[in-house]
Tab-separated table of C-alpha atoms and ligand atoms in Angstrom:
chain	number	residue	atom	x	y	z
A	11	MET	CA	61.021	-51.812	116.198
A	12	GLN	CA	63.374	-52.498	119.126
A	13	MET	CA	65.281	-55.754	118.873
A	14	LYS	CA	67.790	-57.781	120.849
A	15	ILE	CA	70.708	-58.557	118.579
A	16	LEU	CA	73.717	-60.818	118.986
A	17	VAL	CA	76.755	-59.339	117.246
A	18	VAL	CA	79.368	-62.046	116.820
A	19	GLY	CA	82.772	-60.434	116.314
A	20	GLY	CA	81.547	-57.132	117.752
A	21	ALA	CA	85.016	-56.295	119.101
A	22	GLY	CA	86.507	-56.186	115.607
A	23	TYR	CA	86.754	-53.393	113.078
A	24	ILE	CA	83.376	-53.565	111.343
A	25	GLY	CA	81.552	-55.301	114.202
A	26	SER	CA	82.413	-52.543	116.693
A	27	HIS	CA	80.970	-49.891	114.370
A	28	MET	CA	77.876	-52.081	113.977
A	29	VAL	CA	77.382	-52.252	117.731
A	30	LYS	CA	77.408	-48.458	117.889
A	31	ARG	CA	74.864	-48.198	115.057
A	32	LEU	CA	72.520	-50.716	116.708
A	33	ALA	CA	72.809	-49.204	120.186
A	34	LEU	CA	72.157	-45.678	118.897
A	35	GLY	CA	69.194	-47.117	116.985
A	36	GLY	CA	67.682	-48.196	120.316
A	37	HIS	CA	68.438	-51.908	120.033
A	38	GLU	CA	69.775	-54.116	122.824
A	39	VAL	CA	73.159	-55.564	121.859
A	40	VAL	CA	75.104	-58.558	123.116
A	41	VAL	CA	78.598	-59.054	121.664
A	42	LEU	CA	80.182	-62.488	121.434
A	43	ASP	CA	83.888	-62.240	120.645
A	44	ASP	CA	86.865	-64.426	121.507
A	45	LEU	CA	89.172	-61.372	121.300
A	46	SER	CA	91.550	-63.290	119.014
A	47	THR	CA	91.726	-60.307	116.678
A	48	GLY	CA	89.294	-57.865	118.294
A	49	PHE	CA	89.744	-55.625	121.322
A	50	ALA	CA	87.517	-55.416	124.420
A	51	SER	CA	88.187	-51.655	124.439
A	52	GLN	CA	86.347	-51.365	121.113
A	53	VAL	CA	83.094	-52.653	122.625
A	54	LYS	CA	81.799	-49.297	123.806
A	55	TRP	CA	78.088	-50.144	123.775
A	56	GLY	CA	76.212	-53.313	124.698
A	57	ARG	CA	77.413	-56.273	126.765
A	58	LEU	CA	80.572	-58.187	125.872
A	59	VAL	CA	80.583	-61.966	126.305
A	60	VAL	CA	84.077	-63.345	125.748
A	61	GLY	CA	83.702	-66.658	123.967
A	62	SER	CA	84.044	-68.446	120.679
A	63	THR	CA	81.708	-69.924	118.093
A	64	ALA	CA	83.923	-73.022	118.414
A	65	ASP	CA	82.340	-73.612	121.815
A	66	THR	CA	78.916	-75.194	121.189
A	67	GLU	CA	78.080	-75.394	124.920
A	68	ARG	CA	78.763	-71.685	125.310
A	69	LEU	CA	76.549	-70.983	122.310
A	70	ALA	CA	73.751	-73.154	123.736
A	71	SER	CA	73.826	-71.337	127.068
A	72	LEU	CA	74.013	-67.911	125.410
A	73	PHE	CA	70.996	-68.645	123.219
A	74	GLY	CA	69.197	-70.278	126.171
A	75	GLU	CA	69.696	-67.222	128.377
A	76	ASN	CA	68.777	-64.614	125.751
A	77	ARG	CA	65.866	-64.325	123.334
A	78	PHE	CA	67.655	-62.874	120.318
A	79	ASP	CA	65.650	-61.400	117.466
A	80	GLY	CA	68.594	-61.648	115.097
A	81	VAL	CA	72.296	-62.412	114.741
A	82	MET	CA	75.002	-60.533	112.847
A	83	HIS	CA	78.189	-62.456	112.176
A	84	PHE	CA	81.447	-60.554	111.716
A	85	ALA	CA	83.776	-63.062	113.373
A	86	GLY	CA	85.497	-64.438	110.291
A	87	SER	CA	89.162	-64.696	109.469
A	88	SER	CA	89.689	-62.308	106.580
A	89	LEU	CA	93.216	-62.227	105.190
A	90	VAL	CA	93.724	-63.651	101.721
A	91	GLY	CA	97.441	-64.411	102.071
A	92	GLU	CA	97.007	-66.065	105.459
A	93	SER	CA	94.168	-68.204	104.074
A	94	VAL	CA	96.444	-69.558	101.347
A	95	ALA	CA	99.101	-70.481	103.925
A	96	ALA	CA	96.672	-71.848	106.553
A	97	PRO	CA	93.490	-73.051	104.809
A	98	ALA	CA	92.559	-75.412	107.657
A	99	ARG	CA	92.162	-72.470	109.985
A	100	TYR	CA	89.980	-70.631	107.468
A	101	TYR	CA	87.652	-73.539	106.770
A	102	ARG	CA	87.403	-74.353	110.471
A	103	ASN	CA	86.755	-70.825	111.670
A	104	ASN	CA	84.768	-69.454	108.756
A	105	VAL	CA	82.761	-72.552	107.848
A	106	ALA	CA	82.675	-75.096	110.699
A	107	HIS	CA	82.306	-72.545	113.500
A	108	THR	CA	79.686	-70.640	111.532
A	109	LEU	CA	77.706	-73.891	111.299
A	110	ASN	CA	77.781	-74.058	115.114
A	111	LEU	CA	76.290	-70.590	115.232
A	112	LEU	CA	73.616	-71.335	112.627
A	113	ASP	CA	72.646	-74.572	114.373
A	114	ALA	CA	72.277	-72.730	117.686
A	115	MET	CA	70.023	-70.214	115.916
A	116	VAL	CA	67.902	-72.955	114.367
A	117	SER	CA	67.493	-74.869	117.626
A	118	HIS	CA	66.481	-71.704	119.488
A	119	GLY	CA	64.131	-70.409	116.795
A	120	VAL	CA	66.174	-67.298	115.902
A	121	ARG	CA	65.186	-66.507	112.330
A	122	HIS	CA	67.252	-63.559	111.054
A	123	PHE	CA	70.941	-63.668	110.169
A	124	VAL	CA	73.181	-61.047	108.579
A	125	PHE	CA	76.428	-62.473	107.266
A	126	SER	CA	79.688	-60.690	106.407
A	127	SER	CA	80.629	-61.989	102.995
A	128	THR	CA	83.108	-60.604	100.523
A	129	ALA	CA	83.838	-59.678	96.926
A	130	ALA	CA	86.472	-62.437	97.140
A	131	VAL	CA	83.675	-64.935	96.353
A	132	TYR	CA	83.901	-63.766	92.711
A	133	GLY	CA	87.568	-64.543	92.174
A	134	GLU	CA	89.164	-63.035	89.088
A	135	PRO	CA	86.408	-60.856	87.563
A	136	VAL	CA	85.186	-61.705	84.083
A	137	ALA	CA	83.161	-58.461	83.905
A	138	VAL	CA	83.368	-55.148	85.815
A	139	PRO	CA	81.398	-53.670	87.549
A	140	ILE	CA	80.605	-56.889	89.355
A	141	GLY	CA	76.947	-57.719	89.941
A	142	GLU	CA	75.662	-60.426	92.291
A	143	ALA	CA	75.097	-62.822	89.364
A	144	HIS	CA	78.779	-62.708	88.363
A	145	PRO	CA	80.181	-66.264	88.550
A	146	ARG	CA	81.360	-67.221	92.002
A	147	SER	CA	84.774	-68.753	91.494
A	148	PRO	CA	86.920	-67.818	94.469
A	149	ILE	CA	90.671	-68.105	93.951
A	150	ASN	CA	91.724	-68.422	97.579
A	151	PRO	CA	90.506	-70.270	100.713
A	152	TYR	CA	89.200	-67.048	102.260
A	153	GLY	CA	86.797	-66.395	99.366
A	154	ALA	CA	85.950	-70.094	99.127
A	155	SER	CA	85.081	-70.286	102.832
A	156	LYS	CA	82.689	-67.339	102.553
A	157	TRP	CA	81.061	-68.775	99.433
A	158	MET	CA	80.567	-72.121	101.230
A	159	VAL	CA	78.639	-70.381	103.994
A	160	GLU	CA	76.495	-68.565	101.437
A	161	ARG	CA	75.616	-71.956	99.945
A	162	VAL	CA	74.831	-73.350	103.398
A	163	LEU	CA	72.527	-70.385	104.007
A	164	GLN	CA	70.538	-71.169	100.856
A	165	ASP	CA	69.917	-74.704	102.105
A	166	TYR	CA	69.162	-73.565	105.686
A	167	ALA	CA	66.586	-71.119	104.313
A	168	ALA	CA	64.846	-73.902	102.405
A	169	ALA	CA	64.975	-76.554	105.134
A	170	TYR	CA	64.849	-74.552	108.382
A	171	ARG	CA	63.283	-71.256	107.241
A	172	LEU	CA	66.335	-69.340	108.412
A	173	ASN	CA	66.253	-65.921	106.738
A	174	SER	CA	69.631	-64.483	105.861
A	175	VAL	CA	71.225	-61.581	104.087
A	176	SER	CA	74.821	-62.082	102.963
A	177	LEU	CA	76.581	-58.800	102.307
A	178	ARG	CA	79.518	-59.003	99.948
A	179	TYR	CA	81.812	-56.193	101.006
A	180	PHE	CA	84.213	-54.628	98.600
A	181	ASN	CA	86.991	-52.704	100.415
A	182	ALA	CA	85.803	-51.815	103.916
A	183	SER	CA	87.588	-48.657	105.014
A	184	GLY	CA	87.322	-45.401	106.941
A	185	ALA	CA	86.412	-44.913	110.589
A	186	ASP	CA	83.594	-43.698	112.784
A	187	PRO	CA	82.819	-40.075	111.755
A	188	ASP	CA	82.644	-39.091	115.470
A	189	GLY	CA	86.166	-40.438	116.026
A	190	GLU	CA	85.055	-42.999	118.621
A	191	LEU	CA	86.078	-46.126	116.686
A	192	GLY	CA	88.342	-47.120	113.831
A	193	GLU	CA	90.454	-49.822	112.283
A	194	CYS	CA	92.780	-51.749	114.634
A	195	HIS	CA	94.472	-54.799	113.171
A	196	ASP	CA	97.611	-56.414	114.463
A	197	PRO	CA	99.390	-56.902	112.161
A	198	GLU	CA	97.846	-54.337	109.822
A	199	THR	CA	97.769	-55.386	106.176
A	200	HIS	CA	95.233	-52.991	104.611
A	201	LEU	CA	96.242	-50.194	102.313
A	202	ILE	CA	94.600	-47.118	103.861
A	203	PRO	CA	95.724	-47.688	107.475
A	204	LEU	CA	99.236	-48.599	106.296
A	205	VAL	CA	99.453	-45.422	104.205
A	206	LEU	CA	98.357	-43.332	107.186
A	207	GLN	CA	100.658	-45.153	109.628
A	208	SER	CA	103.527	-44.239	107.359
A	209	ALA	CA	102.551	-40.586	107.774
A	210	SER	CA	101.945	-40.683	111.537
A	211	GLY	CA	105.238	-42.443	112.210
A	212	ARG	CA	103.618	-45.642	113.490
A	213	GLY	CA	104.707	-47.484	110.339
A	214	GLY	CA	107.480	-47.456	107.770
A	215	PRO	CA	107.174	-46.624	104.077
A	216	VAL	CA	104.123	-48.068	102.365
A	217	THR	CA	104.856	-50.534	99.577
A	218	VAL	CA	102.921	-50.337	96.310
A	219	PHE	CA	102.193	-53.961	95.389
A	220	GLY	CA	102.809	-53.880	91.636
A	221	ARG	CA	102.791	-51.135	89.002
A	222	ASP	CA	102.368	-53.405	86.007
A	223	TYR	CA	98.631	-54.089	86.155
A	224	PRO	CA	96.477	-53.361	83.087
A	225	THR	CA	95.034	-50.183	84.664
A	226	PRO	CA	95.636	-46.521	83.706
A	227	ASP	CA	98.421	-45.978	86.292
A	228	GLY	CA	99.461	-49.643	86.537
A	229	THR	CA	98.271	-50.113	90.139
A	230	CYS	CA	95.288	-52.172	91.372
A	231	ILE	CA	91.866	-50.589	91.432
A	232	ARG	CA	89.486	-51.207	94.348
A	233	ASP	CA	86.065	-49.995	95.426
A	234	TYR	CA	86.522	-48.459	98.897
A	235	VAL	CA	83.366	-48.332	100.995
A	236	HIS	CA	83.005	-46.557	104.340
A	237	VAL	CA	82.535	-48.784	107.397
A	238	THR	CA	79.610	-46.638	108.608
A	239	ASP	CA	77.853	-47.137	105.268
A	240	LEU	CA	78.451	-50.891	105.513
A	241	CYS	CA	76.861	-50.905	108.963
A	242	GLU	CA	73.860	-48.981	107.683
A	243	ALA	CA	73.311	-51.717	105.091
A	244	HIS	CA	73.368	-54.355	107.863
A	245	ALA	CA	70.768	-52.418	109.844
A	246	LEU	CA	68.571	-52.120	106.743
A	247	ALA	CA	68.964	-55.852	106.038
A	248	LEU	CA	67.889	-56.724	109.566
A	249	GLU	CA	64.863	-54.438	109.362
A	250	ALA	CA	63.927	-55.903	105.977
A	251	MET	CA	63.964	-59.430	107.408
A	252	ALA	CA	62.151	-58.444	110.603
A	253	SER	CA	59.377	-56.751	108.625
A	254	GLY	CA	59.085	-59.719	106.235
A	255	ARG	CA	60.302	-57.805	103.168
A	256	CYS	CA	63.401	-60.033	102.838
A	257	LYS	CA	62.844	-63.779	103.107
A	258	GLY	CA	65.005	-66.765	102.292
A	259	ALA	CA	68.718	-66.343	101.586
A	260	MET	CA	69.505	-63.041	99.899
A	261	THR	CA	72.813	-61.598	98.764
A	262	PHE	CA	73.895	-58.035	98.085
A	263	ASN	CA	77.091	-56.338	96.985
A	264	LEU	CA	78.229	-53.353	99.030
A	265	GLY	CA	80.488	-50.893	97.257
A	266	ASN	CA	80.436	-47.339	95.954
A	267	GLU	CA	80.556	-48.438	92.311
A	268	GLU	CA	83.699	-46.354	91.862
A	269	GLY	CA	87.247	-47.580	91.600
A	270	ALA	CA	90.354	-45.947	93.054
A	271	SER	CA	93.862	-47.134	92.273
A	272	VAL	CA	96.532	-47.685	94.927
A	273	HIS	CA	98.273	-44.657	93.459
A	274	ALA	CA	95.092	-42.548	93.764
A	275	VAL	CA	94.620	-43.576	97.404
A	276	ILE	CA	98.180	-42.532	98.215
A	277	ASP	CA	97.698	-39.194	96.395
A	278	VAL	CA	94.485	-38.389	98.267
A	279	ALA	CA	96.110	-39.331	101.575
A	280	GLN	CA	99.316	-37.417	100.807
A	281	GLU	CA	97.372	-34.218	100.154
A	282	LEU	CA	95.442	-34.640	103.384
A	283	VAL	CA	98.351	-35.421	105.714
A	284	ARG	CA	100.482	-32.615	104.259
A	285	GLN	CA	97.870	-30.156	105.536
A	286	ASP	CA	98.879	-31.373	109.024
A	287	GLY	CA	102.589	-31.245	108.224
A	288	TYR	CA	103.096	-34.993	107.709
A	289	GLU	CA	104.489	-36.951	104.763
A	290	ILE	CA	103.852	-40.474	103.465
A	291	ALA	CA	106.911	-42.473	102.398
A	292	VAL	CA	106.261	-44.771	99.425
A	293	ARG	CA	108.323	-47.550	97.897
A	294	GLU	CA	107.720	-49.847	94.960
A	295	GLY	CA	107.167	-53.554	95.407
A	296	SER	CA	106.131	-56.586	93.432
A	297	ARG	CA	102.593	-57.881	92.997
A	298	ARG	CA	100.880	-59.537	95.950
A	299	PRO	CA	99.707	-63.018	94.896
A	300	GLY	CA	95.943	-63.332	94.464
A	301	ASP	CA	95.234	-59.634	93.776
A	302	PRO	CA	92.902	-59.098	90.786
A	303	ALA	CA	93.656	-55.897	88.811
A	304	VAL	CA	90.209	-54.342	89.231
A	305	LEU	CA	87.372	-54.961	91.714
A	306	VAL	CA	84.451	-52.550	91.433
A	307	ALA	CA	80.908	-53.290	92.599
A	308	ASP	CA	77.572	-52.964	91.002
A	309	SER	CA	75.523	-52.267	94.148
A	310	SER	CA	72.249	-51.348	92.509
A	311	LEU	CA	70.443	-54.318	94.074
A	312	ALA	CA	71.247	-53.165	97.636
A	313	ARG	CA	70.141	-49.639	96.753
A	314	GLN	CA	66.868	-50.815	95.220
A	315	THR	CA	65.947	-53.638	97.587
A	316	LEU	CA	67.284	-52.390	100.915
A	317	GLY	CA	67.075	-48.654	100.158
A	318	TRP	CA	70.805	-48.379	100.908
A	319	GLN	CA	72.296	-44.941	100.237
A	320	PRO	CA	75.972	-44.590	101.151
A	321	GLN	CA	76.621	-41.283	102.920
A	322	PHE	CA	80.419	-41.293	102.829
A	323	GLY	CA	81.132	-42.372	99.271
A	324	ARG	CA	83.934	-39.939	98.526
A	325	LEU	CA	87.424	-41.385	98.932
A	326	SER	CA	88.660	-38.113	100.485
A	327	GLN	CA	85.995	-38.467	103.184
A	328	ILE	CA	86.913	-42.098	103.881
A	329	VAL	CA	90.602	-41.231	104.154
A	330	ALA	CA	89.874	-38.153	106.311
A	331	HIS	CA	87.970	-40.232	108.884
A	332	ALA	CA	90.703	-42.882	108.880
A	333	TRP	CA	93.349	-40.144	109.347
A	334	HIS	CA	91.479	-38.660	112.303
A	335	TRP	CA	91.510	-42.104	113.927
A	336	GLU	CA	95.168	-42.762	113.065
A	337	LYS	CA	96.227	-39.470	114.656
A	338	ALA	CA	94.377	-40.464	117.852
A	339	LEU	CA	96.187	-43.840	117.916
A	340	ALA	CA	99.534	-42.140	117.318
A	341	ARG	CA	98.879	-39.727	120.209
A	342	GLN	CA	98.021	-42.708	122.467
A	343	ASP	CA	101.274	-44.417	121.518
A	344	GLY	CA	102.953	-41.195	122.615
B	420	LIG	N1	98.137	-52.760	98.752
B	420	LIG	C1	99.394	-52.209	98.512
B	420	LIG	N2	100.258	-52.111	99.562
B	420	LIG	C2	99.941	-52.529	100.822
B	420	LIG	C3	98.654	-53.072	101.057
B	420	LIG	C4	97.776	-53.178	99.990
B	420	LIG	O1	99.713	-51.826	97.397
B	420	LIG	O2	100.779	-52.425	101.721
B	420	LIG	C5	97.188	-52.864	97.631
B	420	LIG	C6	96.694	-54.284	97.400
B	420	LIG	O3	97.557	-54.943	96.488
B	420	LIG	C7	95.309	-54.032	96.810
B	420	LIG	C8	94.857	-52.736	97.481
B	420	LIG	O4	96.036	-52.125	97.985
B	420	LIG	O5	95.386	-53.793	95.428
B	420	LIG	C9	93.909	-52.968	98.634
B	420	LIG	O6	94.467	-53.949	99.480
B	420	LIG	P1	93.910	-54.232	100.930
B	420	LIG	O7	94.819	-55.224	101.570
B	420	LIG	O8	93.678	-52.951	101.648
B	420	LIG	O9	92.449	-54.848	100.689
B	420	LIG	P2	92.005	-56.155	99.838
B	420	LIG	O10	91.775	-55.641	98.436
B	420	LIG	O11	93.075	-57.179	99.933
B	420	LIG	O12	90.739	-56.542	100.512
């Protein structure tokens, strides 16, 4: 089934990979992105419209000019530390501006919405692995803002028959297996790109944020999931709504159900970059506020309901794709 899809935030890390997946799947793609954190150069398929979800007139004209079959929304602010320092920005961008988008969908009769949510909606886990029914008690404005939108989506499903799938990502990572896209954040704060930038020379030593966690090696454990696998889940969610299999407001965790510690990530990366003659410099640091010790998903619901089967679940594969991309960026920088 060919569809016309609006990808909001399609110039960002995950959104740009999504645009590729949709375009190769034969869908027509329009990207709306204000380029505040994304890059026009990352929109390699589809049509880029530079604009913001803050701009309700722009949204009205975009929805008036195009008959979209569905909307995917990646344009959130997503840094925990920043959200603690600037909550107003997070609630405005992630909640208020998302309402603008949802209202434009409702007034133009667009019925299917895929939303980028996060494991941060759970807060400090009370049980691991984390299933969708785990209590939602976010501990920072970023997680709270995403949970608020999930709640809004439940009410919009009931009142306006807006179907939605909220996908709670664990640690999005890796890069396009063909080497055409990858992670570009400025500033970069995520572990895997920082580790690899330390090797390529584009960054300094990577700091391990705490070695005194109650985990086997004392460092935080996360569930790293490949960006291409995340995008596949979005495509499946859209198809499930379009075919009527998913109705109302549904929520799924996306992770590999396997934890890797910060130390393990550095070890895997170190082995890989040494094969190319590079070395990662590591230094010890203190804990980063707001980091739970362990976040690992139970993703069985996405597997069963959406038929999601991650293809790039091995950490070595995720890091290898990210390293391929990092080397390309380092070559560009000369
Ligand atoms: N981390 C680290 N050093 C860094 C960046 C991250 O030790 O320079 C740790 C961080 O404390 C967390 C894990 O790596 O335990 C993953 O962090 P990231 O920022 O990549 O993703 P998040 O879990 O915040 O979504």
